[in-house]
PDB file of C-alpha atoms (C1' of nucleotides) in Angstrom:
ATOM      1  CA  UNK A   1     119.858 108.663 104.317  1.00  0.00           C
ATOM      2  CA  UNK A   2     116.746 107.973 102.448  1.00  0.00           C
ATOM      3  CA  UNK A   3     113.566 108.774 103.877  1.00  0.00           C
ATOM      4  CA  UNK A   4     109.614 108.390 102.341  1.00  0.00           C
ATOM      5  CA  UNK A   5     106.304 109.345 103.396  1.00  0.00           C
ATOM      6  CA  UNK A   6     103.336 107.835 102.087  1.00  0.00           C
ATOM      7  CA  UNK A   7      99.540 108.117 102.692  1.00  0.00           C
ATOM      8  CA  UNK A   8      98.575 104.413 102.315  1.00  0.00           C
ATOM      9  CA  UNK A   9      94.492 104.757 103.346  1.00  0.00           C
ATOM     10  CA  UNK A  10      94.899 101.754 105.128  1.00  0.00           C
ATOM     11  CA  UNK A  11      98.000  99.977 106.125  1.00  0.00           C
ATOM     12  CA  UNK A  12      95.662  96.397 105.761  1.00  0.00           C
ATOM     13  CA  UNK A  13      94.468  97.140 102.105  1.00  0.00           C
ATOM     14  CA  UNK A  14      98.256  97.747 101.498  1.00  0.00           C
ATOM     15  CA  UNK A  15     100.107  96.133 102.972  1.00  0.00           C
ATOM     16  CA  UNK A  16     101.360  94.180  99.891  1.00  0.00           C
ATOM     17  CA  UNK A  17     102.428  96.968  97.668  1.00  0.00           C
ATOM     18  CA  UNK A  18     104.055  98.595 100.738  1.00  0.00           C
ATOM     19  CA  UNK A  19     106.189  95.793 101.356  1.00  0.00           C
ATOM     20  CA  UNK A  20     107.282  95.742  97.465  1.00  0.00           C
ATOM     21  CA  UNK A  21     108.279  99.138  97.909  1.00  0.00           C
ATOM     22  CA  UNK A  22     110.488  98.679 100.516  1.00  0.00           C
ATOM     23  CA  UNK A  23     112.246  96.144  98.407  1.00  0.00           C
ATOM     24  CA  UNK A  24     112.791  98.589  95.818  1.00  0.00           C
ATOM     25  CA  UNK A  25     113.143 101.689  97.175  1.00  0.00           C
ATOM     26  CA  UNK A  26     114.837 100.417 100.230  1.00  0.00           C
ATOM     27  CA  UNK A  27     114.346 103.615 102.438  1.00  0.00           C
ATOM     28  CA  UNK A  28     115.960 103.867 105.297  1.00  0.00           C
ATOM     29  CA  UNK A  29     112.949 105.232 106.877  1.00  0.00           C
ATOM     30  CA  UNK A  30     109.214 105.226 105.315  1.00  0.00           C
ATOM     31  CA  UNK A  31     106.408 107.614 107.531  1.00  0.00           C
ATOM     32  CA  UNK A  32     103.406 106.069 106.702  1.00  0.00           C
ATOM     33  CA  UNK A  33      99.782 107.993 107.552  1.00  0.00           C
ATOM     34  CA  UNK A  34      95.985 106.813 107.598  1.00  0.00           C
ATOM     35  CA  UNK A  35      97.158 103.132 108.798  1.00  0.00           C
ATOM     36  CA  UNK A  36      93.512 102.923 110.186  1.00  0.00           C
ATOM     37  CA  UNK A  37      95.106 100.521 112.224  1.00  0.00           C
ATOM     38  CA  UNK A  38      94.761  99.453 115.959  1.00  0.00           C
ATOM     39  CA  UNK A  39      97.844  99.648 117.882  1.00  0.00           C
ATOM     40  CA  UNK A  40      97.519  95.689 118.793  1.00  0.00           C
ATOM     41  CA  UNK A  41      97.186  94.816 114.618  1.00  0.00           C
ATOM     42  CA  UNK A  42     100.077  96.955 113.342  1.00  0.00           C
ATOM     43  CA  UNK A  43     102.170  94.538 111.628  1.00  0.00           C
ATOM     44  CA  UNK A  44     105.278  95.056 112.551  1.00  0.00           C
ATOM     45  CA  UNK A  45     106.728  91.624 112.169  1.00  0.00           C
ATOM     46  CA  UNK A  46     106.634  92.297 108.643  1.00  0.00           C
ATOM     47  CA  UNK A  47     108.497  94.911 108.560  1.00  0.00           C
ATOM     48  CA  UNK A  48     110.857  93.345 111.014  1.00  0.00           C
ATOM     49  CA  UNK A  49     111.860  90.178 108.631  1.00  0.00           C
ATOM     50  CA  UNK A  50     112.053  93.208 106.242  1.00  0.00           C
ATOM     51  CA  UNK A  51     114.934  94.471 108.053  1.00  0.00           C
ATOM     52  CA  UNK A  52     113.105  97.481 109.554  1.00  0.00           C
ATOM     53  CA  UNK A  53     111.743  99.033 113.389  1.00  0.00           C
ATOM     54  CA  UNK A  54     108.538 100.114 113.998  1.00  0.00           C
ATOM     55  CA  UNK A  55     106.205 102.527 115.912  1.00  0.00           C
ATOM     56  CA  UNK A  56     102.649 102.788 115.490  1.00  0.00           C
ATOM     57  CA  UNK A  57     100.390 104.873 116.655  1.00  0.00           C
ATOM     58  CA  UNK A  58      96.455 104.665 115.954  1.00  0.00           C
ATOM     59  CA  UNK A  59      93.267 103.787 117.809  1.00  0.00           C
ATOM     60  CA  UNK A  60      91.781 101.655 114.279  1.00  0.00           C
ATOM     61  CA  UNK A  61      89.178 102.150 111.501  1.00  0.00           C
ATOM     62  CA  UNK A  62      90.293 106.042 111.049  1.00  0.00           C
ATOM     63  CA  UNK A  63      93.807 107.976 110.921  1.00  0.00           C
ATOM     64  CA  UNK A  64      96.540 106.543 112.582  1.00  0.00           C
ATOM     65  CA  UNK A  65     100.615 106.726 111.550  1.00  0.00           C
ATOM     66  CA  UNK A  66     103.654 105.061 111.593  1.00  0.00           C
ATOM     67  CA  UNK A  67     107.606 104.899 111.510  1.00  0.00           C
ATOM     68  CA  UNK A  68     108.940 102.533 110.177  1.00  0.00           C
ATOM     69  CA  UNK A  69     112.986 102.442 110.329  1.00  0.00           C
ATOM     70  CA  UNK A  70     116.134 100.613 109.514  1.00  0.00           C
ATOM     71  CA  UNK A  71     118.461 103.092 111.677  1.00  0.00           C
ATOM     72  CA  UNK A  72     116.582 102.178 114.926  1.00  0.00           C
ATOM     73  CA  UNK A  73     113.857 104.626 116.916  1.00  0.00           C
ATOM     74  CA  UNK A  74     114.949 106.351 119.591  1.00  0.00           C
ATOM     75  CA  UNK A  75     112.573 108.930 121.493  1.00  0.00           C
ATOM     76  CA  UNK A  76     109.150 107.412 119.970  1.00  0.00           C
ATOM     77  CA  UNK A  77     106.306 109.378 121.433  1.00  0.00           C
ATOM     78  CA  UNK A  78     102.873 108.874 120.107  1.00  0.00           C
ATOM     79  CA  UNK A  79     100.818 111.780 119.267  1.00  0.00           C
ATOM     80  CA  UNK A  80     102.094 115.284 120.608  1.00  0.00           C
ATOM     81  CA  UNK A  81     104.661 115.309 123.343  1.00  0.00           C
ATOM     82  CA  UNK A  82     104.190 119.004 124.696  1.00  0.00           C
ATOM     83  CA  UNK A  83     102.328 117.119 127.538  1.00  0.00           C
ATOM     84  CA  UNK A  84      99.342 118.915 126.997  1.00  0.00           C
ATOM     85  CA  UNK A  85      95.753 117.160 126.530  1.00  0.00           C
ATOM     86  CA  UNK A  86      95.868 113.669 124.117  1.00  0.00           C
ATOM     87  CA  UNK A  87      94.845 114.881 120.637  1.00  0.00           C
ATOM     88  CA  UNK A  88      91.566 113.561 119.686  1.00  0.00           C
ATOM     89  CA  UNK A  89      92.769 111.652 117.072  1.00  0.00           C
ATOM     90  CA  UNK A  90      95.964 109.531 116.225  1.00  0.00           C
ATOM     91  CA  UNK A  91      97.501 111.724 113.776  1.00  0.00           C
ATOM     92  CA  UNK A  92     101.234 112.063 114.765  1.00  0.00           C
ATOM     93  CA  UNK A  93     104.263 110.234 115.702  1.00  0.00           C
ATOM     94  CA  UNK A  94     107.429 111.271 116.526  1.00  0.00           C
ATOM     95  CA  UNK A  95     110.890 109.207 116.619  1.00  0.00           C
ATOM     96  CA  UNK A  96     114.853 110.156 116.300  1.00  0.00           C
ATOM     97  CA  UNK A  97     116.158 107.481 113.339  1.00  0.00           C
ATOM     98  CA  UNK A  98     119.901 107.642 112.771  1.00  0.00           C
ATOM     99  CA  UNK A  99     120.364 110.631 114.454  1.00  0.00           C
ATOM    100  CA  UNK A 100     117.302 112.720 112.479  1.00  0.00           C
ATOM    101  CA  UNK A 101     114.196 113.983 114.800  1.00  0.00           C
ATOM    102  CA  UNK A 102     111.243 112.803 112.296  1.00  0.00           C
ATOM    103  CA  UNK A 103     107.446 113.558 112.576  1.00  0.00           C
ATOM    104  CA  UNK A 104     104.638 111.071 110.907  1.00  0.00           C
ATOM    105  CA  UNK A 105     102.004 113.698 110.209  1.00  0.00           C
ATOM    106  CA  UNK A 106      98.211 113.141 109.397  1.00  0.00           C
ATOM    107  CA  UNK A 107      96.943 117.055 109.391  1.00  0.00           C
ATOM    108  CA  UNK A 108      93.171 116.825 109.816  1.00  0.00           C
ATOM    109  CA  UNK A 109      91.471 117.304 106.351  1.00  0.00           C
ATOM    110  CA  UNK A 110      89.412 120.299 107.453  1.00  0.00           C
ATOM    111  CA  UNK A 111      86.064 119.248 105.160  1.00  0.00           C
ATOM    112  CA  UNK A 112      85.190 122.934 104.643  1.00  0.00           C
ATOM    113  CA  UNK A 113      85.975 126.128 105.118  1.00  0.00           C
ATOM    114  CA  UNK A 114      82.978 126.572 107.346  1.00  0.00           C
ATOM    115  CA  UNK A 115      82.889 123.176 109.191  1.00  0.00           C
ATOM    116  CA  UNK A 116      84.197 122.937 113.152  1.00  0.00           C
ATOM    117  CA  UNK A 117      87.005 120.179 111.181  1.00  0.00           C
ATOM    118  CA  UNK A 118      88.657 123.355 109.803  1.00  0.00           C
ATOM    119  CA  UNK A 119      89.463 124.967 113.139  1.00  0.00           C
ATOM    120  CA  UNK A 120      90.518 121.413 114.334  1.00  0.00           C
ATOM    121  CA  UNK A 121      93.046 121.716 111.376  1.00  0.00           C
ATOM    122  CA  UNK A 122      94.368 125.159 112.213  1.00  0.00           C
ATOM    123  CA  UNK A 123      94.630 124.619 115.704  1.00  0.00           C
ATOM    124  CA  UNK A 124      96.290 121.156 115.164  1.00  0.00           C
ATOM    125  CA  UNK A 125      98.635 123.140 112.675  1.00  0.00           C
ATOM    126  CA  UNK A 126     100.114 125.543 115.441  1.00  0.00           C
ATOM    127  CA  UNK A 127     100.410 122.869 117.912  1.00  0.00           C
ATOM    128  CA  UNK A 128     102.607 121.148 115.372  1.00  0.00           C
ATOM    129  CA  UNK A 129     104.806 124.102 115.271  1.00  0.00           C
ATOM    130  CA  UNK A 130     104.398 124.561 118.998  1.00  0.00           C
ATOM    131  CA  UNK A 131     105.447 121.006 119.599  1.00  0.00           C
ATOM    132  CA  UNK A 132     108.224 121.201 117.027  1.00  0.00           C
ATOM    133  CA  UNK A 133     110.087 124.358 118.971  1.00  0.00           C
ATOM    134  CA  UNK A 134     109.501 122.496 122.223  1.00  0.00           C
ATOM    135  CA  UNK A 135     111.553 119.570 121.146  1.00  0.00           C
ATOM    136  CA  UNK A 136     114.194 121.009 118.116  1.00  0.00           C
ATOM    137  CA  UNK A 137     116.063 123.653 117.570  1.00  0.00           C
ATOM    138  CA  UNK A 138     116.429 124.802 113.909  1.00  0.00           C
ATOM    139  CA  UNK A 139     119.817 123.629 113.186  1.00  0.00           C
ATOM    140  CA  UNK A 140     119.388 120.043 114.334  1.00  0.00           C
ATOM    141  CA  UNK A 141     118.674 117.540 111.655  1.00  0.00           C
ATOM    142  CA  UNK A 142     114.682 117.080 111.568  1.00  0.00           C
ATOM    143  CA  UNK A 143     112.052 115.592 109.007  1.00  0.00           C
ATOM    144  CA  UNK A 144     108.578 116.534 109.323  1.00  0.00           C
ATOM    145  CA  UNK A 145     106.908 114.751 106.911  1.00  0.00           C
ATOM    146  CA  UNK A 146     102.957 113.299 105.895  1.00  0.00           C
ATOM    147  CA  UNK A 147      99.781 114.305 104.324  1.00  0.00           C
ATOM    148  CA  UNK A 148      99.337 117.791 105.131  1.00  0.00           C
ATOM    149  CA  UNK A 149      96.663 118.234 103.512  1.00  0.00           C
ATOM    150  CA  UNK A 150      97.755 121.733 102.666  1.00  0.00           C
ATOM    151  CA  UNK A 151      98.998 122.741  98.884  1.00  0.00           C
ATOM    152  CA  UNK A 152     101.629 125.572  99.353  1.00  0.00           C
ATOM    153  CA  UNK A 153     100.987 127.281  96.329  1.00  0.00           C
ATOM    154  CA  UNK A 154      98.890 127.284  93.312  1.00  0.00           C
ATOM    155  CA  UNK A 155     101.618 125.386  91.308  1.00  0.00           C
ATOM    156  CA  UNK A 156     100.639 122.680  93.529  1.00  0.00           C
ATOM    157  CA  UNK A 157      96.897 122.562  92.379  1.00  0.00           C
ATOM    158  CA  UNK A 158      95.569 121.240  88.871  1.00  0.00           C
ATOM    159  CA  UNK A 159      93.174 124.021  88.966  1.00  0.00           C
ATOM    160  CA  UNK A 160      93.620 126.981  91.244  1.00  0.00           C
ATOM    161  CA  UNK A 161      90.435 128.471  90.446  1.00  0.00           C
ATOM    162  CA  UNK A 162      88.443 125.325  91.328  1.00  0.00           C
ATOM    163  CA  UNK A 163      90.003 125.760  95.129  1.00  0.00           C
ATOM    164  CA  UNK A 164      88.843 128.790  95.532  1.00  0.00           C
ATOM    165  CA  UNK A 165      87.016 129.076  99.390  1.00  0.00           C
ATOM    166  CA  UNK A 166      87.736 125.507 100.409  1.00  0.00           C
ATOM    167  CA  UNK A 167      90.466 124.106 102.009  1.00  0.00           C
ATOM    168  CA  UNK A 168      93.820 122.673 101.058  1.00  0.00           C
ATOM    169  CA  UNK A 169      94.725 126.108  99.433  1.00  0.00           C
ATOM    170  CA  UNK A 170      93.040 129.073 102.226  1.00  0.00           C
ATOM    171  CA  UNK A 171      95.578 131.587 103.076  1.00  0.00           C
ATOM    172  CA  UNK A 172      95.362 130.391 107.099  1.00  0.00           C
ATOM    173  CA  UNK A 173      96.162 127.097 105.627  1.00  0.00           C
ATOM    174  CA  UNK A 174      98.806 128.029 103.722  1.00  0.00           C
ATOM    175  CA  UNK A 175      99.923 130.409 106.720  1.00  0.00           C
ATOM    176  CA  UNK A 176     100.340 127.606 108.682  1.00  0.00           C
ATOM    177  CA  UNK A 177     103.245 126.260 105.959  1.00  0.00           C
ATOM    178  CA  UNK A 178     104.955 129.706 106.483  1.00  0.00           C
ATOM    179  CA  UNK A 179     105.212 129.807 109.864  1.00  0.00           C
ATOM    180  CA  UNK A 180     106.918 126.084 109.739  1.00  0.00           C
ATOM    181  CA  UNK A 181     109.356 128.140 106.782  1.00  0.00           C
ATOM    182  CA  UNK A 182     109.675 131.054 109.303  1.00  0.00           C
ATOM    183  CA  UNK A 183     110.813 128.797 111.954  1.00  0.00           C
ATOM    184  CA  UNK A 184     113.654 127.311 110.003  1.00  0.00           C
ATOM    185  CA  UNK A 185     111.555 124.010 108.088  1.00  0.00           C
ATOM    186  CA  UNK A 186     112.162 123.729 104.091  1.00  0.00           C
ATOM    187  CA  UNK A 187     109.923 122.434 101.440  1.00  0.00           C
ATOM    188  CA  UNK A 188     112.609 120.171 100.359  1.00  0.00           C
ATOM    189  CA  UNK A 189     110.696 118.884  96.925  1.00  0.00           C
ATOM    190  CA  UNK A 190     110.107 122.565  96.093  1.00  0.00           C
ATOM    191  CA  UNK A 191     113.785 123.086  96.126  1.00  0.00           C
ATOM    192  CA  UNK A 192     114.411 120.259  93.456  1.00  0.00           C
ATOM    193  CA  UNK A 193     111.564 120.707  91.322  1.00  0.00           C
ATOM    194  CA  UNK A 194     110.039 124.129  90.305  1.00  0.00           C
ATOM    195  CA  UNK A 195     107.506 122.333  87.912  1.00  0.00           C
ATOM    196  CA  UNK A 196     103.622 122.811  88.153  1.00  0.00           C
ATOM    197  CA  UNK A 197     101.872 119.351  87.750  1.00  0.00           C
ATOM    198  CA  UNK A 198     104.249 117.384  90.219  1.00  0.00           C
ATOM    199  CA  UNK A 199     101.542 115.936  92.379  1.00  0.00           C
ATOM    200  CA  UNK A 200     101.009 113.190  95.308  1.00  0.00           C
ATOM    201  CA  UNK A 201      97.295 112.850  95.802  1.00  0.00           C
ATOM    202  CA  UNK A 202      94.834 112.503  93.145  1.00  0.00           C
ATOM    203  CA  UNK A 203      91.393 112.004  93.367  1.00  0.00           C
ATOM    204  CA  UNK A 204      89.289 108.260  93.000  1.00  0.00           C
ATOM    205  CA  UNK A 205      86.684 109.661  91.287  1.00  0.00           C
ATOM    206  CA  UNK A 206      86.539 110.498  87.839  1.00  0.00           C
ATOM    207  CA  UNK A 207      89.369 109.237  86.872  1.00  0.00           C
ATOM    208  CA  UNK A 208      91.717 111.795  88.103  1.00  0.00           C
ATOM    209  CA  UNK A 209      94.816 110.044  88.219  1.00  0.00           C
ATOM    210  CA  UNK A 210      94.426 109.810  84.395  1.00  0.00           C
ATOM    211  CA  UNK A 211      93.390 113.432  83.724  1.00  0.00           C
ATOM    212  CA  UNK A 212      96.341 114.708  85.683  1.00  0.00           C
ATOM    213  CA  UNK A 213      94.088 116.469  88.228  1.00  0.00           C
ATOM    214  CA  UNK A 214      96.228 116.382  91.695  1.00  0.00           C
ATOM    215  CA  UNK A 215      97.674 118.193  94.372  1.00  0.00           C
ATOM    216  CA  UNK A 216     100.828 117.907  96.025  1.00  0.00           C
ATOM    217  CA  UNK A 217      99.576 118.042  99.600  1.00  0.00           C
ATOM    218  CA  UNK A 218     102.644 114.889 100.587  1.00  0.00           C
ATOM    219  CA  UNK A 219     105.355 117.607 102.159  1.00  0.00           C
ATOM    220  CA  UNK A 220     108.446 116.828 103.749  1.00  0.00           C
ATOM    221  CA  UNK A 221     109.393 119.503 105.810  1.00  0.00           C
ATOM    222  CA  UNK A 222     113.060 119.441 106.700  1.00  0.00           C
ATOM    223  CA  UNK A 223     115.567 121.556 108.706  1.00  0.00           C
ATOM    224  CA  UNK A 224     118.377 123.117 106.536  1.00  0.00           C
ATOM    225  CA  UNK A 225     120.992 120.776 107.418  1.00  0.00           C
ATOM    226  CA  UNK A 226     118.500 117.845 105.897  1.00  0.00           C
ATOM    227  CA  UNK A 227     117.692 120.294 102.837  1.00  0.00           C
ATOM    228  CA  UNK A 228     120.703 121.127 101.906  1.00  0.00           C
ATOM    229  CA  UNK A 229     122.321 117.646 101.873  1.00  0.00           C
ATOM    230  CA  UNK A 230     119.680 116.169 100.106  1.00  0.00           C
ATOM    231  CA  UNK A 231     120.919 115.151  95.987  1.00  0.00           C
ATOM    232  CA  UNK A 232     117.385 113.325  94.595  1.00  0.00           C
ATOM    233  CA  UNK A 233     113.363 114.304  95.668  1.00  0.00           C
ATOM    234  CA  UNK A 234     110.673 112.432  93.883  1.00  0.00           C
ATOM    235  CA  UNK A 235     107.667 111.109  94.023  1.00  0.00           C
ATOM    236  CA  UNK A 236     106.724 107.867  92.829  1.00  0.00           C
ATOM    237  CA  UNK A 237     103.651 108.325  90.914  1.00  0.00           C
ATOM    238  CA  UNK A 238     103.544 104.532  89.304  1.00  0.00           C
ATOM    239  CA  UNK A 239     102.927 103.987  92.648  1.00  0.00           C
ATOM    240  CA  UNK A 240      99.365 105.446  91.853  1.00  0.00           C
ATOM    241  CA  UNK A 241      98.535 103.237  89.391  1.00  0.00           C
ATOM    242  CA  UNK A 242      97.350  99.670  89.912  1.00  0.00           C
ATOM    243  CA  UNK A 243      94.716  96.452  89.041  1.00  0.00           C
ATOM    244  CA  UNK A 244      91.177  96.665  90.494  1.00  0.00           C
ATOM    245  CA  UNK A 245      92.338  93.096  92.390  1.00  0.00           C
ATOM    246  CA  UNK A 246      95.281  95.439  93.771  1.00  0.00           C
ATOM    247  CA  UNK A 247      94.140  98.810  93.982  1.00  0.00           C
ATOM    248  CA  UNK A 248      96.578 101.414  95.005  1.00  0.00           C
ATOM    249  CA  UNK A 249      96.492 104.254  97.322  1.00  0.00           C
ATOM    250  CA  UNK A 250      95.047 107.641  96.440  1.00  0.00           C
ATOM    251  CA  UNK A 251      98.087 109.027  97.763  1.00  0.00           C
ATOM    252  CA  UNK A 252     101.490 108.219  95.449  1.00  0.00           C
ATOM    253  CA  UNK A 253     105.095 108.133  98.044  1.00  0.00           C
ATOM    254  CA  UNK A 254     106.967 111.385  98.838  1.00  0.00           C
ATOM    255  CA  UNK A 255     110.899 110.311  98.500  1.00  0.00           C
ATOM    256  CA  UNK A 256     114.437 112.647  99.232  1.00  0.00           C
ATOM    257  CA  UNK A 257     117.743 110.948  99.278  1.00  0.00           C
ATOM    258  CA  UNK A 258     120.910 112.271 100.646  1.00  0.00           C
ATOM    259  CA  UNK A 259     123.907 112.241 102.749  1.00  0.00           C
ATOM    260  CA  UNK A 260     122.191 113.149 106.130  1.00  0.00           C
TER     261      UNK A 260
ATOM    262  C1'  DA B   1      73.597 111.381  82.837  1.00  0.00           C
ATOM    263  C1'  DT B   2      73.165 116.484  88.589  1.00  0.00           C
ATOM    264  C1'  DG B   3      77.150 111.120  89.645  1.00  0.00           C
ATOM    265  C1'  DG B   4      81.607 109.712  89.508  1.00  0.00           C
ATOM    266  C1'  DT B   5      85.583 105.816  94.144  1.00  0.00           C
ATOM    267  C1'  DC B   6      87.644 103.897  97.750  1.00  0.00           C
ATOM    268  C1'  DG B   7      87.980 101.812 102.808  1.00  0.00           C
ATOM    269  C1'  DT B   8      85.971 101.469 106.913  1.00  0.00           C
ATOM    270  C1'  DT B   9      82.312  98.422 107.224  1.00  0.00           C
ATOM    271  C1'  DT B  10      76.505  96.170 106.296  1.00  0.00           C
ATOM    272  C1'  DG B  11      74.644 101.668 106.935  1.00  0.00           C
ATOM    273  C1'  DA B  12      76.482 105.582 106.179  1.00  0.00           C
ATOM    274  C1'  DC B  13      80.456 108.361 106.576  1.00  0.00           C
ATOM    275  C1'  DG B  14      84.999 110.317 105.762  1.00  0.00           C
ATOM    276  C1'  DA B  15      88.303 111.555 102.296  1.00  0.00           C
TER     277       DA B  15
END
DNA sequence: ATGGTCGTTTGACGA
């Protein structure tokens, strides 16, 4: 099974390159985040002359996710399903695709360390995990993938020292990681590439992209069973690149392939 | 040179 996650900031600017990259890449299942899409103008009969199922979730202009899957979707349920009060914003979706309990993620960015966004984040963090023990057991297959917004380690940082006291790289951020590790999860990319520099989001201004500044905040988060059948984790950073006429994403795709 | 760029939108705001 082949399955991608990719921060498009919005699905409508996209749209285009993300239907190219099904072509090539054919995934058999591509989480998608920051549609900034309405439920009602998801396109999902593009994806379905594409070969592919779809569920959306998102309330338009901000956040909003999607999986999108050539293996069916069984058990969608949009947003958190602990049953507990709607999240404020449309930031996850859940669906079982050939047999493998996934998770569309868009952690909230957080803004600052200081800002009311960053307990938003935290708490929204341990819900995840909350929700994720109410519905899986660790040795089921699972994939809980998106823009975390989190960078594990330093490695995962172009400058460590220029993250210091903001978020992305706090310790209660990167806390929040552990405890998905503690509970059985697996940085799957981590376990294929030890390499600083290997990053999915980079910065529009200042030509970032070019100067190599990143972060690999893009995590798929898998149970063992996923991680330890997967051969090939990449991400495709030409994906980054693009015309003015055709601009890409600030966020590249997050890719494993295996035989789960 | 105290900004830089996108995408939502037409005025800022979020990332």
């Amino acid at each position: 099974m082949r399955i991608a996650t990719w921060n498009v900031n919005s699905l409508k600017a996209r749209l285009g390159r993300v239907e190219r990259w099904l072509e090539m890449f054919e995934p058999d299942v591509l989480c998608l985040q920051e549609t900034k899409l309405a439920d009602e103008a998801f396109p999902a009969m593009t994806f379905e002359a594409l070969g592919y199922d779809s569920f959306h979730h998102g309330e338009g202009r901000w956040n909003g996710v999607a999986i999108v899957s050539r293996l069916g979707i069984e058990d969608p349920i949009a947003g958190f399903g602990d049953g507990g009060r709607p999240d404020v914003d449309a930031r996850i979706a859940w669906a079982t695709c050939g047999g493998v309990r996934i998770a569309s993620c868009y952690v909230p960015n957080g803004r600052a360390l200081n800002h009311d966004h960053y307990q938003y984040k935290l708490a929204w963090l341990d819900r995840l995990a909350a929700d994720l023990d109410g519905q899986c057991v660790p040795s089921d297959d699972i994939v809980v993938c998106g823009d975390f917004n989190i960078a594990p380690e330093d490695r995962d940082v172009y400058d460590p020292a220029e993250f210091t006291m903001q978020t992305h790289t706090s310790e209660p951020e990167r806390a929040r990681i552990a405890a998905l590790q503690e509970w059985g999860l697996v940085d799957v990319f981590r376990e294929h590439h030890s390499d600083a520099r290997l990053y999915s989001w980079w910065d529009y201004r200042g030509g970032n992209f070019h100067k190599k500044k990143g972060m690999r905040i893009d995590l798929l988060m898998t149970s063992r069973s996923v991680a330890d059948t997967t051969d090939v984790a990449l991400v495709d950073r030409n994906e980054r690149k693009g015309p003015k006429d055709d601009p890409p994403s600030d966020h590249a795709p997050v890719l494993i392939d295996g035989n789960h």
